[in-house]
Short mmCIF file of C-alpha atoms in Angstrom, two decimals:
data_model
loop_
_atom_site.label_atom_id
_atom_site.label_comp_id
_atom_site.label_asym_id
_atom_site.label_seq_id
_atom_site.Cartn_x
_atom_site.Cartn_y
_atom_site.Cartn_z
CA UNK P 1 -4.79 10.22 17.75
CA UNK P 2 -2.35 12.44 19.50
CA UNK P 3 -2.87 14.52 22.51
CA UNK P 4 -4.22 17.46 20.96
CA UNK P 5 -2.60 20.92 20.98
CA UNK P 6 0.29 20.07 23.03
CA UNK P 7 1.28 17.75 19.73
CA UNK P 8 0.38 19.98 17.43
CA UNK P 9 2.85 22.36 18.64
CA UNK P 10 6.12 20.08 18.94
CA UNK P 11 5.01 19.06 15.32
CA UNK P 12 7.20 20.30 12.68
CA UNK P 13 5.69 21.47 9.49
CA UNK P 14 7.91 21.71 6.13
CA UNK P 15 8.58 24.37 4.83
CA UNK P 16 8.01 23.98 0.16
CA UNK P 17 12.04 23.53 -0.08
CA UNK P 18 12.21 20.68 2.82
CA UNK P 19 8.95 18.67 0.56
CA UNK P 20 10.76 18.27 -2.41
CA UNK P 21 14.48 17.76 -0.85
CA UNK P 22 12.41 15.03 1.18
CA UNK P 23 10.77 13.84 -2.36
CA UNK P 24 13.96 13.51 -3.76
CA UNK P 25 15.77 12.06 -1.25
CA UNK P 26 13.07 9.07 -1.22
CA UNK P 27 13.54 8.21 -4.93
CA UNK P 28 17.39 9.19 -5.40
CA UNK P 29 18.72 7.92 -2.08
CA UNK P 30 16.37 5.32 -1.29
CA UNK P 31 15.38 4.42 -4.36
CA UNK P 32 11.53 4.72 -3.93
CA UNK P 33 9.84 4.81 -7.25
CA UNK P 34 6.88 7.19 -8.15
CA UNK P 35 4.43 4.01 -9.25
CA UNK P 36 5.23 3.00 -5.46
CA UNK P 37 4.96 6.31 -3.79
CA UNK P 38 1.92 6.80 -5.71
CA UNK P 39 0.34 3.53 -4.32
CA UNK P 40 1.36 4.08 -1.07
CA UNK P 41 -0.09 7.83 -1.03
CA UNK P 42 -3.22 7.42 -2.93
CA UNK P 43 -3.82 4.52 -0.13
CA UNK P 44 -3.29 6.21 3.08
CA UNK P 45 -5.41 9.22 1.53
CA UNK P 46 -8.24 6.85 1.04
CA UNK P 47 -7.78 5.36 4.38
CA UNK P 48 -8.20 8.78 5.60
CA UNK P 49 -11.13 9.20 3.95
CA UNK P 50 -12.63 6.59 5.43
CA UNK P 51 -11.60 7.54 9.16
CA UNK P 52 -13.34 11.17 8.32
CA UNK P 53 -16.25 9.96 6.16
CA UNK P 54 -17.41 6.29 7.70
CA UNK P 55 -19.75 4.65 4.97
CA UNK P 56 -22.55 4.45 7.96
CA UNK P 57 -22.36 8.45 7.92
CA UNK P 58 -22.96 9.71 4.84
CA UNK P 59 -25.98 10.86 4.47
CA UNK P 60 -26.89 10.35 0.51
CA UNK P 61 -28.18 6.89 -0.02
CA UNK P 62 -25.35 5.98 -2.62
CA UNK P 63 -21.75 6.49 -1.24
CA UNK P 64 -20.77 9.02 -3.74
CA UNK P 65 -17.35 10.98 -3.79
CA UNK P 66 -16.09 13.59 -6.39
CA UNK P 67 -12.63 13.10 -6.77
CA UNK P 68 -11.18 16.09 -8.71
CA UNK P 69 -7.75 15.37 -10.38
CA UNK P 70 -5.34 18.10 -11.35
CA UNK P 71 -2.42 17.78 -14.21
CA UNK P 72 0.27 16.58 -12.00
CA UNK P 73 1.19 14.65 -9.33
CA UNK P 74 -1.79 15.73 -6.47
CA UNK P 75 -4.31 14.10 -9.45
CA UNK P 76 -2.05 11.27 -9.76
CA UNK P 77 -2.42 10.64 -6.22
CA UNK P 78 -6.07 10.89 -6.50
CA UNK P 79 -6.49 8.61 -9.13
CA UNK P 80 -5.22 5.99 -6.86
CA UNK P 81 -7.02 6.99 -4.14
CA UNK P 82 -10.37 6.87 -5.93
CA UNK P 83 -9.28 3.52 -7.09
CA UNK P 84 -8.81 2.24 -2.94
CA UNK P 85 -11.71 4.29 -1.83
CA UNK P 86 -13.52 1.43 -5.02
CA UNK P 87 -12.33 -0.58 -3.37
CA UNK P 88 -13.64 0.17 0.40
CA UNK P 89 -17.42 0.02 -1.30
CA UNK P 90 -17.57 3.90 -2.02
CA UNK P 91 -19.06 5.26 -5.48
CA UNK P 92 -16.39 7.15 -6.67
CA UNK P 93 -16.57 10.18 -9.62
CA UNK P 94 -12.99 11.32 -11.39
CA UNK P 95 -13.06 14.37 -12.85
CA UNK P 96 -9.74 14.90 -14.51
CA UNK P 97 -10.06 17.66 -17.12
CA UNK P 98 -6.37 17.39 -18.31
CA UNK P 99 -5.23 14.61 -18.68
CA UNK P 100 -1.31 13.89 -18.33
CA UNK P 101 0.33 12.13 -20.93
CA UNK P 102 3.12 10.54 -18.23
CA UNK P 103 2.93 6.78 -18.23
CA UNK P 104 1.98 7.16 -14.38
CA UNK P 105 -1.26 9.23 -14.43
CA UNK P 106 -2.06 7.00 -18.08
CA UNK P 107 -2.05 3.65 -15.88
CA UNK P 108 -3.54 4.94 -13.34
CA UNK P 109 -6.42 6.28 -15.48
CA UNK P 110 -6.75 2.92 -16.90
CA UNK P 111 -6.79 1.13 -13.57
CA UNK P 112 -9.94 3.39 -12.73
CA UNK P 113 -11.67 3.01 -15.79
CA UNK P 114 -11.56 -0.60 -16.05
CA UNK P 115 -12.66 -0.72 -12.67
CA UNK P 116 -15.73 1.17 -14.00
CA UNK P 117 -15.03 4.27 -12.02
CA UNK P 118 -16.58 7.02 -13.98
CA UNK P 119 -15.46 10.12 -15.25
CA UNK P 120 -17.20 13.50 -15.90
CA UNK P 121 -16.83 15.13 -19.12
CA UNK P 122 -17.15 18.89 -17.44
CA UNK P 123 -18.29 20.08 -13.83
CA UNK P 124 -21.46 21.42 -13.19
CA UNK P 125 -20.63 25.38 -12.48
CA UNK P 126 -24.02 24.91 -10.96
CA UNK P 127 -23.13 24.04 -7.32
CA UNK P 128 -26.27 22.83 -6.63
CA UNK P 129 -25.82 20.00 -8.89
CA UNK P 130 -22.74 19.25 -7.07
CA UNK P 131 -24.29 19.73 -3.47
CA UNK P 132 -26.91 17.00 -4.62
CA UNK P 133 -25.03 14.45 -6.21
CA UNK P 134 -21.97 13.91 -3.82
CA UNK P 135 -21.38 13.17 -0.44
CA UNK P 136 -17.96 14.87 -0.49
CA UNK P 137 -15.52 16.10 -2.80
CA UNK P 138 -12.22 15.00 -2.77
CA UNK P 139 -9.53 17.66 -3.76
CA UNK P 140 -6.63 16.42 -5.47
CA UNK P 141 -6.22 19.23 -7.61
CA UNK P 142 -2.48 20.86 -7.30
CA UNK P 143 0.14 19.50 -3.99
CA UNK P 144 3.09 21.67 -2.93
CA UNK P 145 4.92 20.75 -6.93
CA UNK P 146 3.53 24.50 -8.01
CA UNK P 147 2.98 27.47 -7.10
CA UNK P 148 -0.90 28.76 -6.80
CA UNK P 149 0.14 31.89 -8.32
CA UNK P 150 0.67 29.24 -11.93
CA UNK P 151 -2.51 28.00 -11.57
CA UNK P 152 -4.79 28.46 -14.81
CA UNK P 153 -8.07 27.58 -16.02
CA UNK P 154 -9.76 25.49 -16.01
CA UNK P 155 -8.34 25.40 -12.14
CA UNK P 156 -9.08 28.53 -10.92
CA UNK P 157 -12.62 28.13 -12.02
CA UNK P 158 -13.06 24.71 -10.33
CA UNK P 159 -11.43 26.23 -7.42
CA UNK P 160 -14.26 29.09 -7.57
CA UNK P 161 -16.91 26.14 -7.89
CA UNK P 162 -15.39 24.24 -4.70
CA UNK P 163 -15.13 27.49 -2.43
CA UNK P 164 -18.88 27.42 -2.84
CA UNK P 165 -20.03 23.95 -2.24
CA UNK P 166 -21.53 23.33 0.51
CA UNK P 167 -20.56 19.51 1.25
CA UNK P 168 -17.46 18.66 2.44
CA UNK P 169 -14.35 18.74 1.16
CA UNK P 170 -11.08 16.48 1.81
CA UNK P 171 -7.72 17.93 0.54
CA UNK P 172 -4.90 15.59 -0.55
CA UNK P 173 -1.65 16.93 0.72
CA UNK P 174 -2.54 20.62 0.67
CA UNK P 175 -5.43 22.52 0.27
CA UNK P 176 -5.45 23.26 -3.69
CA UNK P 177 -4.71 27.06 -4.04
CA UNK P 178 -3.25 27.37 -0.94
CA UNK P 179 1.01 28.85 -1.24
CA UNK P 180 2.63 26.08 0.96
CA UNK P 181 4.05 28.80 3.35
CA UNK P 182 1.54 31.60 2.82
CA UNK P 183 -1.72 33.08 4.60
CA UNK P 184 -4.53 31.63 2.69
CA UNK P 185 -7.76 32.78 4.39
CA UNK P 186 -8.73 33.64 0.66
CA UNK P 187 -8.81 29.77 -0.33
CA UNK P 188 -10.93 27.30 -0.36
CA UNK P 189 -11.35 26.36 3.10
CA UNK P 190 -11.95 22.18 3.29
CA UNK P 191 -12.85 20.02 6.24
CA UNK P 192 -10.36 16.81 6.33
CA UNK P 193 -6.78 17.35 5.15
CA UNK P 194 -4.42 14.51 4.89
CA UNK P 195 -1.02 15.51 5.00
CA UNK P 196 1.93 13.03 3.13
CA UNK P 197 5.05 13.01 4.80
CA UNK P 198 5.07 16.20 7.02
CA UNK P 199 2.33 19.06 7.43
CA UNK P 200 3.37 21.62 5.14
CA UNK P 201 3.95 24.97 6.93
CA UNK P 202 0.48 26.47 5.26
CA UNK P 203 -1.32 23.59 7.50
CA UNK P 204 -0.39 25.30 11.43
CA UNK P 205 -3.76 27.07 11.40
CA UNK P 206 -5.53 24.71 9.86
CA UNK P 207 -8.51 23.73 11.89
CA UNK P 208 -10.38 20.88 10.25
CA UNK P 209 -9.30 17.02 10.19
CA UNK P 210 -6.30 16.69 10.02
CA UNK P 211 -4.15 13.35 9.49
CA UNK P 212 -0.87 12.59 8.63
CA UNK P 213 0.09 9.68 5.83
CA UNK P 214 4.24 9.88 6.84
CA UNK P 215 4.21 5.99 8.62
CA UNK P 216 6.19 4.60 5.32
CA UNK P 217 9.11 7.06 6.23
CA UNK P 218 12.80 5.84 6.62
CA UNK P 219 13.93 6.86 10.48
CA UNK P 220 16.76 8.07 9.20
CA UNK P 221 14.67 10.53 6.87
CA UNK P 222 11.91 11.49 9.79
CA UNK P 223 15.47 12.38 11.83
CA UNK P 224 16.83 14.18 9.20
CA UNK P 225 14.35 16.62 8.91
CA UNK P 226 13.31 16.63 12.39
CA UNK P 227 9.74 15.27 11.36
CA UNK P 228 8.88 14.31 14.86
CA UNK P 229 6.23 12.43 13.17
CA UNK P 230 3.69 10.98 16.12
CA UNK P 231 3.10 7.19 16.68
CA UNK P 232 0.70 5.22 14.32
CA UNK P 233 -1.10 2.47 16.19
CA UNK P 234 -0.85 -1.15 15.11
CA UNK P 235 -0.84 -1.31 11.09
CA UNK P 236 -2.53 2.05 10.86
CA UNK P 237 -0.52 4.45 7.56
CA UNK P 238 -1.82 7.24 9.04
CA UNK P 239 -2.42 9.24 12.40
CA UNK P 240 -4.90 11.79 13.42
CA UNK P 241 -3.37 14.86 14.29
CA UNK A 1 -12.73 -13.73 9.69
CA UNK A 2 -14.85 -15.95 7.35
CA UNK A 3 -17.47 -18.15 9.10
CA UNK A 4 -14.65 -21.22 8.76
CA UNK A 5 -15.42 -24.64 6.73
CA UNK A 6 -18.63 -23.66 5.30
CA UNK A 7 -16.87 -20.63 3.64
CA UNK A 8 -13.52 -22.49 3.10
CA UNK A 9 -15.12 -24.89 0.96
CA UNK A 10 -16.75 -21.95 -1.58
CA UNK A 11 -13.58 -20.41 -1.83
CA UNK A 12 -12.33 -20.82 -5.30
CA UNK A 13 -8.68 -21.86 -5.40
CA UNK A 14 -6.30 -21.28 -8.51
CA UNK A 15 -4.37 -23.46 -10.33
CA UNK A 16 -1.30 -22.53 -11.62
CA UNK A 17 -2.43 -21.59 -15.00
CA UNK A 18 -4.89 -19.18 -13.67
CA UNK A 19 -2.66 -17.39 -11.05
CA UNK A 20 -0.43 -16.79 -13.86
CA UNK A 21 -3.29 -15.42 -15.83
CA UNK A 22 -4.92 -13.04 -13.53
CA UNK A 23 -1.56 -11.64 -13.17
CA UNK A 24 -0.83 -11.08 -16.53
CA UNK A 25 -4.35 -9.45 -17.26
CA UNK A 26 -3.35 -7.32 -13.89
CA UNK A 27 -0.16 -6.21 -15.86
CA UNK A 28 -1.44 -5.65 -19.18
CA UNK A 29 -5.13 -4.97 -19.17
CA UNK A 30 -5.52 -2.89 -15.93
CA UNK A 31 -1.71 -1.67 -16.69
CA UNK A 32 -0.69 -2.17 -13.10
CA UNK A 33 2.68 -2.23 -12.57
CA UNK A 34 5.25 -4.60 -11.12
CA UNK A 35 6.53 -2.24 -8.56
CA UNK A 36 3.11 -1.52 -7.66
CA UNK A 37 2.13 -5.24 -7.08
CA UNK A 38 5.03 -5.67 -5.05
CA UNK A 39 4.04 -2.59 -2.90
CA UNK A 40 0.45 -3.73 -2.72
CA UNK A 41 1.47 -7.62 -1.82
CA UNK A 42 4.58 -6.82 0.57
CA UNK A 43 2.67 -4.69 2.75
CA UNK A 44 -0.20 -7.20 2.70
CA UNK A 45 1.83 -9.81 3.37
CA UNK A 46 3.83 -7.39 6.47
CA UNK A 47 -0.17 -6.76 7.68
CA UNK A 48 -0.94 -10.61 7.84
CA UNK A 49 2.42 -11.33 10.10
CA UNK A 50 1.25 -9.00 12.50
CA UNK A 51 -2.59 -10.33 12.99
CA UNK A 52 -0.77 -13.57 13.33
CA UNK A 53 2.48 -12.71 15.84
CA UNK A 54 1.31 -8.97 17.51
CA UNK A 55 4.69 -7.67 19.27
CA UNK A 56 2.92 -8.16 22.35
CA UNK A 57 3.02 -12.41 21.68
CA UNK A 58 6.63 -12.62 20.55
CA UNK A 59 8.77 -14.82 23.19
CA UNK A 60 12.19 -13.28 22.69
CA UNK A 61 13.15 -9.83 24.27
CA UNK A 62 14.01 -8.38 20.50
CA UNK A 63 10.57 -8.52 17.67
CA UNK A 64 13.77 -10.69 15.87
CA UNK A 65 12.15 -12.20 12.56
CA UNK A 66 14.13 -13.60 9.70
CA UNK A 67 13.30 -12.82 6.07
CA UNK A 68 14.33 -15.57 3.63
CA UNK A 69 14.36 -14.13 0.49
CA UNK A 70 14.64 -15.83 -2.99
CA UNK A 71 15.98 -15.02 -5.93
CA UNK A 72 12.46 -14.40 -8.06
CA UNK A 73 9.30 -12.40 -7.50
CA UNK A 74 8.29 -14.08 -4.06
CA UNK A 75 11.96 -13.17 -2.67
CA UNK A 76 10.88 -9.03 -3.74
CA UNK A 77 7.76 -9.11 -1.89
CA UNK A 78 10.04 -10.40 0.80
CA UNK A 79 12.00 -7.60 0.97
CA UNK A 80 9.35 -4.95 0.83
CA UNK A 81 7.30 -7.28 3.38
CA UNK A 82 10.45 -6.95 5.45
CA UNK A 83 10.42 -3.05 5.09
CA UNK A 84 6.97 -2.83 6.65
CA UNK A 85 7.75 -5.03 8.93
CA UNK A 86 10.50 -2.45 10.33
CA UNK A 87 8.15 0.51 10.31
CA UNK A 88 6.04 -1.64 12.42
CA UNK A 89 8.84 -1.68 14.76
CA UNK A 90 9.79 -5.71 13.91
CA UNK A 91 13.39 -6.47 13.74
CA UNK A 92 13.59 -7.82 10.70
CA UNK A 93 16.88 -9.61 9.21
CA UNK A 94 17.13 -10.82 5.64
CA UNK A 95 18.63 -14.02 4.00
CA UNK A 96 19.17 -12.82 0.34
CA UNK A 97 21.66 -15.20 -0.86
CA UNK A 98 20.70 -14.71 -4.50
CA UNK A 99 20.00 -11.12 -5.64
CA UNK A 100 18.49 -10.54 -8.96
CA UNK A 101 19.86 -8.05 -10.74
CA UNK A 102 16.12 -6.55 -11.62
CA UNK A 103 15.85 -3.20 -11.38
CA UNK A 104 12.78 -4.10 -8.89
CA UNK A 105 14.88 -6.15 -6.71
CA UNK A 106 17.82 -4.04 -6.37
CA UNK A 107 15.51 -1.14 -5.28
CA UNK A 108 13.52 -3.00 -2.79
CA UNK A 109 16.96 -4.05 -1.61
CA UNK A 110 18.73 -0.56 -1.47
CA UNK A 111 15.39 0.39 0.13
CA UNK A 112 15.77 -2.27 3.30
CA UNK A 113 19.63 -1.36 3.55
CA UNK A 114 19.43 2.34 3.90
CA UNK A 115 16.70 1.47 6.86
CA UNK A 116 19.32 -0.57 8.60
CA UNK A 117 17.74 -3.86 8.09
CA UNK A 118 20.69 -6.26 8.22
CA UNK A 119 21.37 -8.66 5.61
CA UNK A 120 22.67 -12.10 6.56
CA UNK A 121 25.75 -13.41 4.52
CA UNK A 122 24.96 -17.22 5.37
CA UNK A 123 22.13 -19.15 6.89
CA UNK A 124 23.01 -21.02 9.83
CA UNK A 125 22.66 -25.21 9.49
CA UNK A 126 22.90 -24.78 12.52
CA UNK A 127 19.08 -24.73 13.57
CA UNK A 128 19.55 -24.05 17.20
CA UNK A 129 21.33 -20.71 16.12
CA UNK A 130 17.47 -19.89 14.24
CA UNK A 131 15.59 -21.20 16.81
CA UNK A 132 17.50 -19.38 19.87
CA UNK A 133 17.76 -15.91 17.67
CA UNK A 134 14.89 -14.96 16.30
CA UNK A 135 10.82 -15.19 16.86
CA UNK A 136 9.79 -16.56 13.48
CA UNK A 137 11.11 -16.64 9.80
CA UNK A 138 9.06 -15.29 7.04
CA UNK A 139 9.36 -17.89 3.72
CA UNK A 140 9.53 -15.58 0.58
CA UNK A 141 12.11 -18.13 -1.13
CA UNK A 142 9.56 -19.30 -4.64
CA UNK A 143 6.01 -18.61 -5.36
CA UNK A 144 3.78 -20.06 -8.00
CA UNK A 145 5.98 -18.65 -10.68
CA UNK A 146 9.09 -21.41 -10.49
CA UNK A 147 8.14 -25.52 -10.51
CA UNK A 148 9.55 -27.02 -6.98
CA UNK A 149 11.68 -29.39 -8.93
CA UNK A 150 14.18 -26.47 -10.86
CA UNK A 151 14.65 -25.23 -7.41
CA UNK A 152 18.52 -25.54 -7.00
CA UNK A 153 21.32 -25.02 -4.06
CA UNK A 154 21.20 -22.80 -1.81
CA UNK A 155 17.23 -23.43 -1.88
CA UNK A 156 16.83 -26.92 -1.43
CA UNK A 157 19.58 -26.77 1.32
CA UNK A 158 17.51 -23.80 3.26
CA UNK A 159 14.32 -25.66 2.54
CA UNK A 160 16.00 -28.20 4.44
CA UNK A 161 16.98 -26.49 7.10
CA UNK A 162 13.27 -24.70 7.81
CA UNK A 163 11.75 -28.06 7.49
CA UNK A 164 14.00 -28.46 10.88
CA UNK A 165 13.29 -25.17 12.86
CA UNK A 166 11.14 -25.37 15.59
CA UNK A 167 10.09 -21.33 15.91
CA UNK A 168 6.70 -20.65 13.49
CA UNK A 169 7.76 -20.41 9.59
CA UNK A 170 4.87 -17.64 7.37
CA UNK A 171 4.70 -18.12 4.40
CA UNK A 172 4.28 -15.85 1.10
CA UNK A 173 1.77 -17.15 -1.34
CA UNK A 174 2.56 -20.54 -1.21
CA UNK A 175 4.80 -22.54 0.84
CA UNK A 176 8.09 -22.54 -0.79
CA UNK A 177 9.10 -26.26 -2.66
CA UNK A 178 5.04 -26.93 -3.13
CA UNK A 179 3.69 -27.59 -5.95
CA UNK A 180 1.04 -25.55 -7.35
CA UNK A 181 -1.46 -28.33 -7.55
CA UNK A 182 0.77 -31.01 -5.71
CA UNK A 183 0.27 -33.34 -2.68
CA UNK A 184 2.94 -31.57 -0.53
CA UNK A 185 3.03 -33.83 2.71
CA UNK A 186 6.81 -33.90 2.36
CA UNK A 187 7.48 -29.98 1.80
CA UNK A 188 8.26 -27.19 4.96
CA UNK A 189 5.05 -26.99 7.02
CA UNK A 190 4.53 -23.44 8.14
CA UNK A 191 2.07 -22.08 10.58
CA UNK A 192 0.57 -19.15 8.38
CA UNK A 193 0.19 -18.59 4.92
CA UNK A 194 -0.67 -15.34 3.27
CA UNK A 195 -2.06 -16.44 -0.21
CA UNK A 196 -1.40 -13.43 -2.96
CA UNK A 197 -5.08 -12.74 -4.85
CA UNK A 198 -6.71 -16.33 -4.59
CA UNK A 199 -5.37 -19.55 -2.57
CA UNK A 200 -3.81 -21.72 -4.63
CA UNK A 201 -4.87 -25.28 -5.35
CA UNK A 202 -2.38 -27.10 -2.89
CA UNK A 203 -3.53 -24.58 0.44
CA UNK A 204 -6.76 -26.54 0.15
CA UNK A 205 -5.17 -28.74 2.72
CA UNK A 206 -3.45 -25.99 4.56
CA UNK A 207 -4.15 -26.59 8.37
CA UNK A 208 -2.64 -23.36 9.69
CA UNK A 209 -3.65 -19.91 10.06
CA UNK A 210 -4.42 -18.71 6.48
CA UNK A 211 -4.91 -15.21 4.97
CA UNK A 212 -6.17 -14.18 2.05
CA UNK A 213 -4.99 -10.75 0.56
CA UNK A 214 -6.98 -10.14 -2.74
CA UNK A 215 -8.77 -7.17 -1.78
CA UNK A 216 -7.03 -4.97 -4.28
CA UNK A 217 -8.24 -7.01 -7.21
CA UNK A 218 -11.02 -5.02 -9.87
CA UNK A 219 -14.15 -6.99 -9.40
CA UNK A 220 -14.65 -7.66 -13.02
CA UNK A 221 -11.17 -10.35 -12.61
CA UNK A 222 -12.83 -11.81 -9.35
CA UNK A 223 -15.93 -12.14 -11.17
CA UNK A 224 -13.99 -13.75 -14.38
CA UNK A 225 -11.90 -16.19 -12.22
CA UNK A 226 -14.63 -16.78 -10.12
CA UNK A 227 -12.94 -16.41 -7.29
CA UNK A 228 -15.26 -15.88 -4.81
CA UNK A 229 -12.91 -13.83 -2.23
CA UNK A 230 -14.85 -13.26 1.12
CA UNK A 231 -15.36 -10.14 2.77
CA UNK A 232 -12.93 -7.85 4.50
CA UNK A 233 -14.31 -5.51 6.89
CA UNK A 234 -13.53 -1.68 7.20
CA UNK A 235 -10.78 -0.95 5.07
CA UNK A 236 -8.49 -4.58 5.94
CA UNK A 237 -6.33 -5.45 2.84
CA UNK A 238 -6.51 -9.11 3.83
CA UNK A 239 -8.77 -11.62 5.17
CA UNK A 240 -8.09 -14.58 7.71
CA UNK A 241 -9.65 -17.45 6.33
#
């Protein structure tokens, strides 16, 4: 963990332009492909999860996470991160209402299923339901790719239904619904947020969790764009913030 | 760690035919990809280097290590273990004398050049020169996939050569020139080994330190192969045995 506030500050956050010129410079330049980014993303946002939400914590008796996947790459990222969090002995739920037809999200769908993760045909707009089920929902809904103002159903309802839950909620990237360099006391407001690469500028006053999945970064890219990225201990993908 | 012998002995090993197979169902049933397995298995594989040779034990004033990479799919998890090696501030060099032409290769090789990890042009015979430069050499020349007796020059001359090193040799899923399912006593004797999904019939002998990273596998192929994989704790991706 870094030293607080002081860190915070001399952090730099990225602005929606600097994400995706950093994005493309990893697969153009670099030649990172989007299976491996994927793998490497979904696992540091499961690691996170983890860190926030220790399996001796939760307080349902089966470990039980919603994972809530949207159309692009933030649900791709999910899917693999339900897939880890499998892995770490959790009881993950997908629900992935539209489904993308990009060879990516399709193998990653398949990896889940045959690992007998299940997915829910609709969610309950009864947030009770929700509340009761799951220890914690895990929002991997829409990333800094598009614009909240694009969003459409069935989105904007789901995002309704999480604003209202009262368990905990872990964002992947960026809070879903939140404009990457806006004000978004309006949104939904979650407790853990586990930022890839850099904070995005939307993330200064955010007051929750907060870690940062950026280890995997070239120097020359964390120089670049004057990342100032703080020190991960030992092996560790991520850092607390 | 495993409780030693008593667990040792229950571990299932896999012989050829079956390490094969599980990776094939990997590719085609669970549709993971090649790129992703090499993500998943090189950063494993970078993980297990560490537990066994933390910065803090190296001898030499530079974290030197030499990469020996070969020309299959062992020498690409080379080069992404040799990635993660750098981000976890290692000084990795690689010896790539023959490089595949595989789209998977040549990224995982563009990917270790533009983060300054410097390529060797020829391997010393020389073994003082290895010795006195760096604090161990990683073995990622052949896995299971290639029979020890098609291995050709420049591998059977650099096999010789690491059988005469004196600084610790770790190697990638099998110790390269061993057979499969082979009495080995005249093959390179390295001090770790980081078997890939399941230990393979010839580390049944294996004196050294010995991980196991098969953490990532669906349980429905552990339960299949019966492989028996112990325990890691938290959210480890490998196991010492």
């Amino acid at each position: 963990m870094c030293d607080g506030a002081a860190d915070r500050c001399r952090l730099t956050t990225a602005s929606k332009l600097e994400a995706v010129a950093i994005e493309t410079e990893l697969v153009k330049e670099y030649r990172f492909g989007k299976q491996q980014l994927m793998e490497i993303w979904g696992h540091a946002c499961a690691i996170g999860i983890v860190k926030a939400f220790p399996l001796t914590s939760l307080g349902k008796r089966q470990p039980t996470v919603l994972v809530v996947c949207g159309p692009e790459q933030n649900g791709c990222i999910g899917l693999v991160c339900a897939r880890h969090l499998r892995m770490f002995e959790y009881a993950p739920t997908i629900f992935y209402p539209k489904r993308s037809p990009s060879p990516l999200h399709q193998d990653s769908m398949v990896q889940c299923e045959r690992m007998d993760i299940p997915f829910l045909s609709y969610l309950p707009t009864e947030v009770q339901l929700i509340n009761g089920a799951y220890n914690l929902v895990v929002d991997a809904i829409v990333g800094p790719e598009m614009d909240p103002a694009d969003l459409k159903e069935p989105y904007t309802g789901i995002l309704l239904t999480l604003k209202q839950v009262k368990i905990p909620i872990a964002s992947l990237d960026l809070p879903s619904g939140w404009e990457v360099e806006g004000d978004n006391t309006d949104g939904i407001n979650p407790d853990v947020l586990i930022s890839l690469m850099a904070p995005k500028k939307c993330a200064a006053g955010f007051s929750g969790k907060h870690f940062l999945a950026g280890r995997f970064l070239p120097f020359d890219i964390q120089r670049k764009y004057e990342l100032n990225l703080p020190e991960c201990s030992g092996t560790d993908c991520l850092v607390e913030l």
